[in-house]
Short mmCIF file of C-alpha atoms in Angstrom, two decimals:
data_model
loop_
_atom_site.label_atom_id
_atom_site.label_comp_id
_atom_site.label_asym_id
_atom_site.label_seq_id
_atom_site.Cartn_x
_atom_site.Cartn_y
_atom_site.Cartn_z
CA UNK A 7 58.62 138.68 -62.29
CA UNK A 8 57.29 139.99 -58.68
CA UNK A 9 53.97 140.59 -57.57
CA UNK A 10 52.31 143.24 -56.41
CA UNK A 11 50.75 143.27 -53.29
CA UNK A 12 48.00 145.46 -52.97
CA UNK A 13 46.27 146.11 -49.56
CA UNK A 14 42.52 146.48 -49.89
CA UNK A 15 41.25 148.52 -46.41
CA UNK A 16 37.94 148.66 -45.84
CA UNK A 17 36.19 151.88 -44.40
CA UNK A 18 33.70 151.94 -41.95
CA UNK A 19 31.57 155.18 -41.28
CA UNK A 20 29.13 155.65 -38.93
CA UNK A 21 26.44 158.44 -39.83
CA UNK A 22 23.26 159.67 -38.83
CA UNK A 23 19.77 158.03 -40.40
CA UNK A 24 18.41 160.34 -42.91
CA UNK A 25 19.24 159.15 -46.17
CA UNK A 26 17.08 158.32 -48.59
CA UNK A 27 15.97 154.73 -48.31
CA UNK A 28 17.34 154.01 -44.56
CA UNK A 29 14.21 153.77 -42.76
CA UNK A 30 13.45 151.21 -45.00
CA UNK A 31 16.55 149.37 -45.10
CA UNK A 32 16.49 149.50 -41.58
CA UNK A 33 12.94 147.13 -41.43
CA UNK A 34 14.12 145.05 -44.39
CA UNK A 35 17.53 144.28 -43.08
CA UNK A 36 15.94 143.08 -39.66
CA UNK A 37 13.24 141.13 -41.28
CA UNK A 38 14.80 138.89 -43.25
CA UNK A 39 18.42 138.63 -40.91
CA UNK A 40 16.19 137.86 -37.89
CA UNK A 41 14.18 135.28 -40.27
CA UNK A 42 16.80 133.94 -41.84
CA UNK A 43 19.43 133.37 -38.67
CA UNK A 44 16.53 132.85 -35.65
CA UNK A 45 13.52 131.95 -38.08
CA UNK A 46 11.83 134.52 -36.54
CA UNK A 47 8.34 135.49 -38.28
CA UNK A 48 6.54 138.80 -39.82
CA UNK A 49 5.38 140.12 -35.81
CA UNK A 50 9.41 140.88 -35.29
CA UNK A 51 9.22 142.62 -38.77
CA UNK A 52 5.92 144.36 -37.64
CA UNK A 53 7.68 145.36 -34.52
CA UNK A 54 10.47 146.71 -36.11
CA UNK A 55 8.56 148.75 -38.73
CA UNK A 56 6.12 150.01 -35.65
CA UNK A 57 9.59 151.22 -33.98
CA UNK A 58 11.25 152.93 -37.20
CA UNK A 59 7.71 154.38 -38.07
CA UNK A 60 7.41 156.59 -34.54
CA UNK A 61 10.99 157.30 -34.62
CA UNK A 62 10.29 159.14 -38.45
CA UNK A 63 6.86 160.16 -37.58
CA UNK A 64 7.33 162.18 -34.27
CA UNK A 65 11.22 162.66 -32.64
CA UNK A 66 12.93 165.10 -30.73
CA UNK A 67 16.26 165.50 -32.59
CA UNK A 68 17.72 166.69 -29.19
CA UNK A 69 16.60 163.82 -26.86
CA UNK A 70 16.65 161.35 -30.07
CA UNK A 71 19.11 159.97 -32.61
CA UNK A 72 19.10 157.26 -35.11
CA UNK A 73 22.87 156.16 -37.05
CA UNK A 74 23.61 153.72 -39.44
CA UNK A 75 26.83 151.70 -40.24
CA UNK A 76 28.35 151.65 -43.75
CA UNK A 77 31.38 149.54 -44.45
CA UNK A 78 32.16 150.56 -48.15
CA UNK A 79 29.56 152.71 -49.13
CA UNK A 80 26.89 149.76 -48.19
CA UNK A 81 24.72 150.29 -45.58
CA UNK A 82 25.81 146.80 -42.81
CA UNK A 83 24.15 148.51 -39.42
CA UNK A 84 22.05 150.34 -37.61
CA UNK A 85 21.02 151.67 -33.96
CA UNK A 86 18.25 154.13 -32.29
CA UNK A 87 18.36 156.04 -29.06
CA UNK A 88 14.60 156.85 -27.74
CA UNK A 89 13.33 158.34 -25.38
CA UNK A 90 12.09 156.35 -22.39
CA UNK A 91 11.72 159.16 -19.68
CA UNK A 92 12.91 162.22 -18.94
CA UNK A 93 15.89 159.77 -17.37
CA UNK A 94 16.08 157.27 -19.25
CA UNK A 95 17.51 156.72 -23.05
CA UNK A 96 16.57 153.49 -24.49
CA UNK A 97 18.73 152.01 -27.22
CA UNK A 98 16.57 149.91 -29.77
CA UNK A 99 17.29 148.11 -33.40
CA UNK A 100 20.70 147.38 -32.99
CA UNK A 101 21.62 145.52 -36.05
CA UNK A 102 24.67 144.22 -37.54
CA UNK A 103 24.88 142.41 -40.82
CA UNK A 104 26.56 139.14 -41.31
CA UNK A 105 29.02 140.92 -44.08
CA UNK A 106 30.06 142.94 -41.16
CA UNK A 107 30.74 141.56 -38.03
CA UNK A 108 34.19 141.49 -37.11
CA UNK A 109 34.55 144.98 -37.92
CA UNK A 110 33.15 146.59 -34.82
CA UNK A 111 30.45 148.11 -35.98
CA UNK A 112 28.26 147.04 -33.26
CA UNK A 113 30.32 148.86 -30.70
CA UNK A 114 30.69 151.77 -32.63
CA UNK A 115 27.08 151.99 -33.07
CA UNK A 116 26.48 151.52 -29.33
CA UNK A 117 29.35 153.95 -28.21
CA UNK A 118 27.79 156.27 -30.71
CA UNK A 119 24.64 155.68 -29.32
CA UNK A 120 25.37 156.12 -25.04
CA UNK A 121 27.67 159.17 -26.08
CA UNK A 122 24.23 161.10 -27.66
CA UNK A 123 22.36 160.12 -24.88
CA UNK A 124 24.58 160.93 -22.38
CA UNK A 125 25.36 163.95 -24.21
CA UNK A 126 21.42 164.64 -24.11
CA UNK A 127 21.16 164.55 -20.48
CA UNK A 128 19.84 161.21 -19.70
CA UNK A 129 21.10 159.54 -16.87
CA UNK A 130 20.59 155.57 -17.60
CA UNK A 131 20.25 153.86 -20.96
CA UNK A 132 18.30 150.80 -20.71
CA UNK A 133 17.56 147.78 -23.76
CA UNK A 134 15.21 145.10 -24.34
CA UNK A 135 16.30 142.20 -26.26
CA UNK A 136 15.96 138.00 -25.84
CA UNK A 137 18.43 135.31 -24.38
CA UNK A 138 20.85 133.50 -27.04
CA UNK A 139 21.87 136.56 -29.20
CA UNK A 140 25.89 136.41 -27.62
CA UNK A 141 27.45 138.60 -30.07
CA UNK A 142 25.06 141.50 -28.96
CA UNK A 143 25.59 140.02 -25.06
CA UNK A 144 29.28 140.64 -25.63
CA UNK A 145 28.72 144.17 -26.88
CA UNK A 146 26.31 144.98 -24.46
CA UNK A 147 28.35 143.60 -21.92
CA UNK A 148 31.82 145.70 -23.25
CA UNK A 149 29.56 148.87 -23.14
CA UNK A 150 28.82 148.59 -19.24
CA UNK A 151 25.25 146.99 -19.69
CA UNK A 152 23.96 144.48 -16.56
CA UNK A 153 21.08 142.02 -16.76
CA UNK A 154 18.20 143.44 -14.48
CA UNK A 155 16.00 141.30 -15.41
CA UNK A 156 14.48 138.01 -17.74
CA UNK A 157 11.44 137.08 -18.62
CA UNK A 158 9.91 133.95 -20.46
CA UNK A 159 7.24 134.78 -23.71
CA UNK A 160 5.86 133.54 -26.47
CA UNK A 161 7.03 136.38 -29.04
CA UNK A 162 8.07 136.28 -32.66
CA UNK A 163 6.63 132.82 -33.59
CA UNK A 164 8.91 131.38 -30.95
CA UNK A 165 9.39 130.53 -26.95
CA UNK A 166 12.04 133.28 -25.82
CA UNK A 167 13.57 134.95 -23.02
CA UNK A 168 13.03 138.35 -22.83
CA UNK A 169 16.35 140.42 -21.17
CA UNK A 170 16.27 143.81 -20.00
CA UNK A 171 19.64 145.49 -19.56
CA UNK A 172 20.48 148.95 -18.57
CA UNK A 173 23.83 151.21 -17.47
CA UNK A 174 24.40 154.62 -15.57
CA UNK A 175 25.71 157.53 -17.92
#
């Protein structure tokens, strides 16, 4: 008797935010990822809720964008371009799930994201985020990003280094 191999691909999309349920999903995920893998506590939540709450409230869908990953139907990412300046894009809440790295969804969100904004007109896309997270180092990194700048803090129950990084578009 022979077997049948079956091959199993899985599909990843990357859409715009505007579902029902993907602002929220978007505060969940980070709260408990960021608490579970960095032990992180509620002010990072806060933050992130703060961040997805201005984005919904008050956004210029021409200077502004907001996309999340699915692999499979199931919602595994997520990434917002803001507005900074009348220069400057900033890329915020990059997220990728456990269940889905490896499947380069973080730099398909962050493509996604520096094509919008340079499609928008801004000229340099800068990020904030802390020291230690290499998987987003290596995307950021891959996309063109440098290090201007680090910072110690106190933030998020913890002792961190605060990194800004930024590229020309």
């Amino acid at each position: 008797m022979t077997e049948t191999v079956v091959s199993v691909e899985e599909t990843m999309l990357i859409r715009p935010l505007g579902h029902p349920g993907d602002l929220g999903w978007v505060v969940q995920a980070h709260g408990e990822l960021y608490a579970s893998e960095l032990a992180w506590d509620t002010s990072f939540e806060a933050l992130v809720a703060k961040i997805v709450g201005d984005y919904a409230a008050d956004h210029d869908p021409t200077r502004e964008g907001a996309w999340i990953a699915e692999l499979d139907g199931q919602r595994v990412g997520c990434v917002f371009c803001v507005r900074e300046d009348d220069t400057t894009a900033k890329l915020r809440v990059l997220l990728v799930h456990p269940d889905a790295r490896g499947h380069g969804a973080g730099n398909k969100l962050v493509s996604t994201c520096i094509e919008f904004a340079r499609n928008a007109g801004y000229e340099r896309m800068a990020l904030w985020t802390v020291a230690g997270l290499a998987s987003a180092r290596k995307i950021y990194e891959a996309q063109g990003f440098e290090l201007e700048e680090e910072t110690p803090q106190h933030s998020f129950g913890h002792d961190v280094t605060g990194q800004l990084w930024a590229r020309d578009l």
